[in-house]
XYZ file of C-alpha atoms in Angstrom:
360
model
C 0.005 -0.012 0.012
C 1.335 3.467 -0.912
C 2.479 5.570 2.021
C 0.593 8.794 2.714
C 1.562 11.760 4.893
C -0.766 14.064 6.852
C -0.231 17.793 6.569
C -1.867 20.026 9.161
C -5.209 21.191 7.930
C -5.275 18.689 5.045
C -6.492 15.140 4.468
C -3.993 12.276 4.273
C -2.390 12.335 0.827
C 0.936 12.383 -0.920
C 2.937 15.536 -0.054
C 3.460 18.131 -2.749
C 5.996 20.867 -3.468
C 3.457 23.322 -2.007
C 3.332 21.360 1.309
C 7.126 21.442 1.551
C 7.164 25.140 0.697
C 4.698 25.973 3.470
C 6.755 24.163 6.123
C 10.068 25.602 4.893
C 8.506 29.073 4.446
C 9.789 29.419 0.907
C 8.310 29.595 -2.593
C 7.456 26.324 -4.396
C 9.988 27.280 -7.088
C 12.718 27.238 -4.418
C 11.672 23.723 -3.403
C 11.868 22.679 -7.077
C 15.377 24.066 -7.350
C 16.508 22.075 -4.291
C 14.881 18.807 -5.496
C 16.221 19.124 -9.044
C 19.522 20.685 -7.970
C 19.116 23.456 -10.508
C 19.488 27.174 -9.827
C 20.918 29.065 -6.863
C 19.631 28.375 -3.345
C 21.497 29.529 -0.254
C 22.905 26.867 2.052
C 20.598 27.954 4.916
C 17.471 27.767 2.776
C 18.591 24.475 1.244
C 18.865 22.948 4.731
C 15.405 24.233 5.672
C 13.841 22.731 2.541
C 15.635 19.440 3.064
C 14.323 19.240 6.649
C 10.796 19.733 5.331
C 11.356 17.042 2.724
C 12.586 14.621 5.351
C 9.703 15.431 7.692
C 7.079 14.761 4.980
C 9.010 11.746 3.630
C 8.605 13.235 0.170
C 9.727 11.244 -2.861
C 9.678 12.748 -6.357
C 7.181 11.194 -8.773
C 9.509 9.526 -11.264
C 6.783 9.034 -13.852
C 5.665 12.646 -13.756
C 9.219 13.806 -14.069
C 9.787 11.517 -17.031
C 6.774 12.947 -18.841
C 8.488 16.337 -18.713
C 11.991 15.157 -19.486
C 10.950 12.345 -21.863
C 13.402 10.073 -20.036
C 13.415 8.107 -16.827
C 16.369 6.776 -14.817
C 15.171 3.247 -15.519
C 16.890 0.756 -17.833
C 15.107 -2.168 -19.387
C 16.824 -5.558 -19.180
C 15.490 -8.254 -21.499
C 16.452 -11.836 -20.576
C 15.456 -15.217 -21.992
C 14.521 -16.471 -18.519
C 15.435 -15.854 -14.903
C 15.615 -19.525 -13.846
C 18.996 -20.094 -15.490
C 21.777 -18.933 -13.119
C 23.537 -17.322 -16.084
C 20.603 -14.885 -16.404
C 20.541 -14.155 -12.691
C 24.286 -13.386 -12.561
C 24.109 -11.249 -15.684
C 21.149 -9.209 -14.404
C 22.759 -8.766 -10.999
C 25.996 -7.380 -12.448
C 24.086 -4.971 -14.687
C 21.984 -3.756 -11.754
C 25.123 -3.184 -9.654
C 26.479 -0.663 -12.195
C 23.080 0.978 -12.663
C 22.504 1.505 -8.935
C 25.931 3.118 -8.559
C 24.916 5.655 -11.196
C 21.436 6.370 -9.796
C 19.484 4.142 -12.210
C 17.137 1.248 -11.539
C 16.179 -1.756 -13.653
C 12.974 -2.960 -15.247
C 13.554 -6.683 -15.889
C 11.446 -8.757 -18.264
C 11.833 -12.275 -19.651
C 10.812 -13.870 -22.942
C 11.068 -17.564 -21.996
C 10.780 -19.147 -25.460
C 8.020 -16.887 -26.783
C 8.295 -14.341 -29.556
C 4.984 -12.871 -28.300
C 6.436 -12.328 -24.845
C 9.495 -10.729 -26.413
C 7.283 -8.260 -28.277
C 5.236 -7.515 -25.163
C 8.340 -6.853 -23.103
C 9.895 -4.499 -25.663
C 6.574 -2.614 -25.972
C 6.406 -2.283 -22.171
C 9.945 -0.853 -22.099
C 8.987 1.770 -24.649
C 5.655 2.578 -22.982
C 7.392 3.109 -19.630
C 9.930 5.460 -21.250
C 13.064 3.545 -20.217
C 16.257 5.399 -20.778
C 17.877 2.484 -22.606
C 17.732 -1.304 -23.032
C 20.156 -4.187 -22.471
C 19.076 -7.117 -24.641
C 20.447 -10.566 -23.734
C 18.070 -12.739 -25.778
C 18.838 -14.614 -28.982
C 18.036 -12.696 -32.116
C 14.631 -13.165 -33.811
C 13.302 -11.459 -36.929
C 10.470 -9.729 -35.050
C 12.799 -8.802 -32.183
C 15.300 -7.197 -34.528
C 12.492 -5.262 -36.255
C 11.223 -3.911 -32.958
C 14.711 -2.902 -31.819
C 15.305 -1.143 -35.158
C 12.154 0.899 -34.574
C 13.456 1.890 -31.139
C 16.847 2.818 -32.583
C 15.216 5.140 -35.121
C 13.524 6.888 -32.195
C 16.855 7.412 -30.458
C 16.699 4.621 -27.901
C 20.188 3.525 -26.684
C 20.559 -0.272 -26.850
C 23.347 -2.686 -25.919
C 23.181 -6.381 -26.849
C 24.775 -9.135 -24.750
C 25.667 -12.286 -26.640
C 23.210 -11.514 -29.431
C 24.581 -11.933 -32.910
C 25.387 -8.599 -34.687
C 22.228 -8.320 -36.788
C 21.759 -4.679 -35.730
C 24.641 -2.670 -37.150
C 24.240 0.418 -34.903
C 23.880 -1.404 -31.547
C 26.768 -1.719 -29.124
C 27.494 -5.336 -28.355
C 29.188 -7.330 -25.552
C 29.843 -11.024 -26.028
C 32.245 -13.863 -25.378
C 34.083 -16.023 -27.866
C 31.549 -18.859 -27.882
C 33.042 -20.361 -31.036
C 36.466 -20.767 -29.372
C 34.933 -22.106 -26.212
C 33.016 -24.857 -28.024
C 35.980 -25.629 -30.262
C 38.242 -26.148 -27.223
C 35.584 -28.323 -25.517
C 35.337 -30.654 -28.490
C 39.142 -30.807 -28.837
C 39.273 -31.785 -25.171
C 36.844 -34.660 -25.811
C 38.761 -35.785 -28.891
C 42.015 -35.713 -26.919
C 40.420 -38.188 -24.528
C 39.709 -40.592 -27.379
C 36.098 -39.656 -28.125
C 35.032 -39.711 -31.773
C 31.250 -40.083 -31.442
C 30.354 -36.645 -30.070
C 26.827 -35.252 -29.920
C 25.494 -31.711 -29.566
C 22.324 -31.154 -27.567
C 20.116 -28.133 -26.865
C 19.122 -27.265 -30.438
C 18.105 -29.399 -33.431
C 20.190 -29.283 -36.588
C 17.938 -26.801 -38.475
C 18.019 -24.320 -35.560
C 21.516 -24.838 -34.165
C 23.243 -23.203 -37.109
C 22.589 -19.702 -35.854
C 24.643 -20.428 -32.710
C 28.341 -19.606 -32.668
C 29.057 -22.321 -30.138
C 27.513 -24.873 -32.570
C 29.780 -23.564 -35.300
C 32.760 -24.138 -33.010
C 31.545 -27.666 -32.324
C 31.285 -28.459 -36.058
C 34.603 -26.812 -36.952
C 36.487 -28.783 -34.273
C 35.029 -32.055 -35.562
C 35.964 -31.125 -39.132
C 39.470 -30.196 -38.050
C 39.958 -33.752 -36.871
C 38.270 -35.434 -39.793
C 35.057 -36.216 -37.914
C 31.486 -35.604 -39.051
C 28.717 -33.781 -37.222
C 26.078 -36.441 -37.599
C 22.596 -35.022 -37.790
C 21.106 -37.788 -35.580
C 23.517 -36.681 -32.847
C 22.420 -33.038 -33.002
C 19.366 -33.078 -30.803
C 17.057 -30.385 -29.463
C 13.466 -29.237 -29.480
C 11.698 -29.701 -32.801
C 10.547 -26.089 -32.698
C 12.965 -23.179 -32.597
C 13.410 -21.885 -29.049
C 13.066 -18.349 -30.373
C 14.670 -15.806 -28.038
C 15.064 -18.307 -25.206
C 17.776 -20.584 -23.804
C 17.632 -24.364 -23.946
C 16.477 -25.828 -20.602
C 16.905 -28.717 -18.198
C 13.933 -30.449 -19.853
C 15.547 -29.977 -23.284
C 18.701 -31.718 -22.076
C 16.776 -34.546 -20.413
C 14.667 -35.207 -23.509
C 17.698 -35.014 -25.842
C 19.552 -37.652 -23.841
C 16.489 -39.896 -23.841
C 16.423 -39.681 -27.644
C 20.144 -40.332 -28.005
C 19.848 -43.457 -25.846
C 17.343 -44.972 -28.288
C 19.886 -44.944 -31.146
C 21.589 -48.156 -32.214
C 24.926 -46.318 -32.271
C 25.152 -43.959 -29.335
C 27.588 -41.085 -28.880
C 30.229 -41.513 -26.202
C 30.437 -37.806 -25.433
C 28.174 -34.786 -25.466
C 28.611 -31.018 -25.724
C 25.543 -29.299 -24.288
C 24.419 -25.842 -25.356
C 24.534 -24.668 -21.776
C 25.061 -26.055 -18.233
C 21.353 -26.422 -17.499
C 20.937 -28.570 -20.633
C 23.971 -30.638 -19.594
C 22.410 -31.200 -16.137
C 19.192 -32.428 -17.692
C 21.197 -34.848 -19.799
C 23.106 -36.120 -16.774
C 19.769 -36.835 -14.993
C 18.505 -38.899 -17.950
C 21.788 -40.806 -18.184
C 21.663 -41.764 -14.542
C 18.031 -42.949 -14.879
C 19.266 -45.363 -17.562
C 21.964 -46.709 -15.324
C 24.809 -45.029 -17.224
C 27.899 -43.896 -15.369
C 29.316 -40.464 -16.121
C 31.973 -40.235 -17.522
C 32.663 -43.973 -17.935
C 29.688 -44.572 -20.232
C 29.170 -41.046 -21.559
C 31.221 -37.884 -21.041
C 29.349 -34.588 -20.811
C 30.521 -30.981 -21.206
C 28.393 -27.925 -20.496
C 28.770 -24.241 -21.301
C 28.646 -21.080 -19.095
C 30.149 -22.434 -15.819
C 27.196 -21.448 -13.643
C 27.960 -21.884 -9.917
C 25.960 -25.099 -9.661
C 28.205 -26.803 -12.274
C 30.919 -27.425 -9.692
C 28.431 -29.241 -7.399
C 26.725 -31.716 -9.768
C 27.428 -35.436 -9.458
C 29.991 -35.736 -10.896
C 31.164 -32.110 -11.119
C 30.539 -30.808 -14.646
C 33.314 -30.021 -17.119
C 32.206 -26.805 -18.774
C 33.227 -23.753 -20.785
C 33.419 -20.611 -18.613
C 32.391 -17.287 -20.014
C 32.875 -14.162 -17.852
C 29.216 -13.464 -17.143
C 29.514 -10.786 -14.518
C 32.168 -8.897 -16.523
C 29.887 -8.909 -19.597
C 27.016 -7.475 -17.532
C 29.150 -4.732 -16.004
C 30.614 -3.746 -19.358
C 27.187 -3.737 -21.052
C 25.752 -1.482 -18.334
C 28.662 0.922 -18.537
C 28.416 1.113 -22.347
C 24.684 1.787 -22.187
C 25.060 4.544 -19.619
C 27.716 6.172 -21.750
C 25.168 6.338 -24.594
C 22.327 7.534 -22.334
C 24.455 10.295 -20.776
C 25.843 11.393 -24.117
C 29.428 10.516 -23.209
C 29.822 8.456 -26.425
C 28.385 9.049 -29.868
C 28.903 7.665 -33.349
C 29.922 4.174 -34.497
C 28.804 1.150 -32.568
C 31.292 -0.637 -30.332
C 31.899 -4.328 -29.718
C 33.683 -6.025 -26.828
C 34.468 -9.741 -26.817
C 35.754 -11.710 -23.815
C 37.693 -14.985 -23.889
C 36.154 -18.265 -22.766
C 38.001 -20.873 -20.725
C 37.569 -24.640 -20.467
C 37.110 -25.859 -16.901
C 37.862 -29.572 -16.745
C 36.070 -31.500 -13.977
C 35.046 -35.124 -13.407
C 32.310 -35.423 -16.053
C 34.921 -36.118 -18.763
C 37.676 -38.743 -18.917
C 39.488 -40.961 -21.434
C 37.081 -42.833 -23.666
C 36.881 -46.583 -23.500
C 38.062 -48.307 -26.648
C 35.116 -48.900 -28.956
C 34.523 -49.516 -32.605
C 32.051 -47.760 -34.916
């Protein structure tokens, strides 16, 4: 329930500039100068106004102020989902930078729905956010909406999203290199039958980490077999692959007459779902199947067995994205778009080991 304050001789309601002015014995314009920190006000009068503000517990109406200035101190953050720890860490690091600069966040998620993506972007615009950080996968309708916002002067920074929007600043990690190194690790252990899970073949091709997977296999004379590229039949749109996607993908792989001996999962959550399905079928990890994830979310170190994964610097990406967006909002940077890419690092744990000798 909204807090109200009682002024002598008035009904309980939100305090106004006039209420503050009466208590401080100044003109309402003087109160406005103190609140907005614009124009000269003597130190003695400023203290008197501030005491009145504190007494009435007055808070400026951010929406009303934004209608005048056409800009709020709110930044929209668009995420695929909030259940994945990667999203939570990214959002937290963005918020940390925003709060330090006097901004707050309006967070929305798309899950795997293009309709929810459109609704979230429309809500950002309707609420007059100062800028947007977009961490979803690219979609045609999403790019079209963002292009409309760009034409209207909305600052936007993309995290991880492929560079379909030429004038948008972008922060990413080298997902191709991370996946390439993960596959080379599996091959060095003797694995030749390596699957990719989290996206089906028709939809995986837009992912840089899938390109790294294929290129590493090709480098070693191995094929990316389509029956070992397993994910939801429908495109996940702007969303991440999930625990359920990994579980179902492993179930399908285990029905094949020739099973893969190793798996690269699109992300750690997908890998964890696959591990659960493997255990249900009585398979030992890594003796029967080796599994590698991607992202290195905190939980990856505590699975059974601990998950080998590709680490990308999530918090650093969030902080850099927030800083770049604020530079655009505050007019500190203009002109050509910028791109920052961080290195990925393979973290080897107990979910991978030397492959048992086997024949095709």
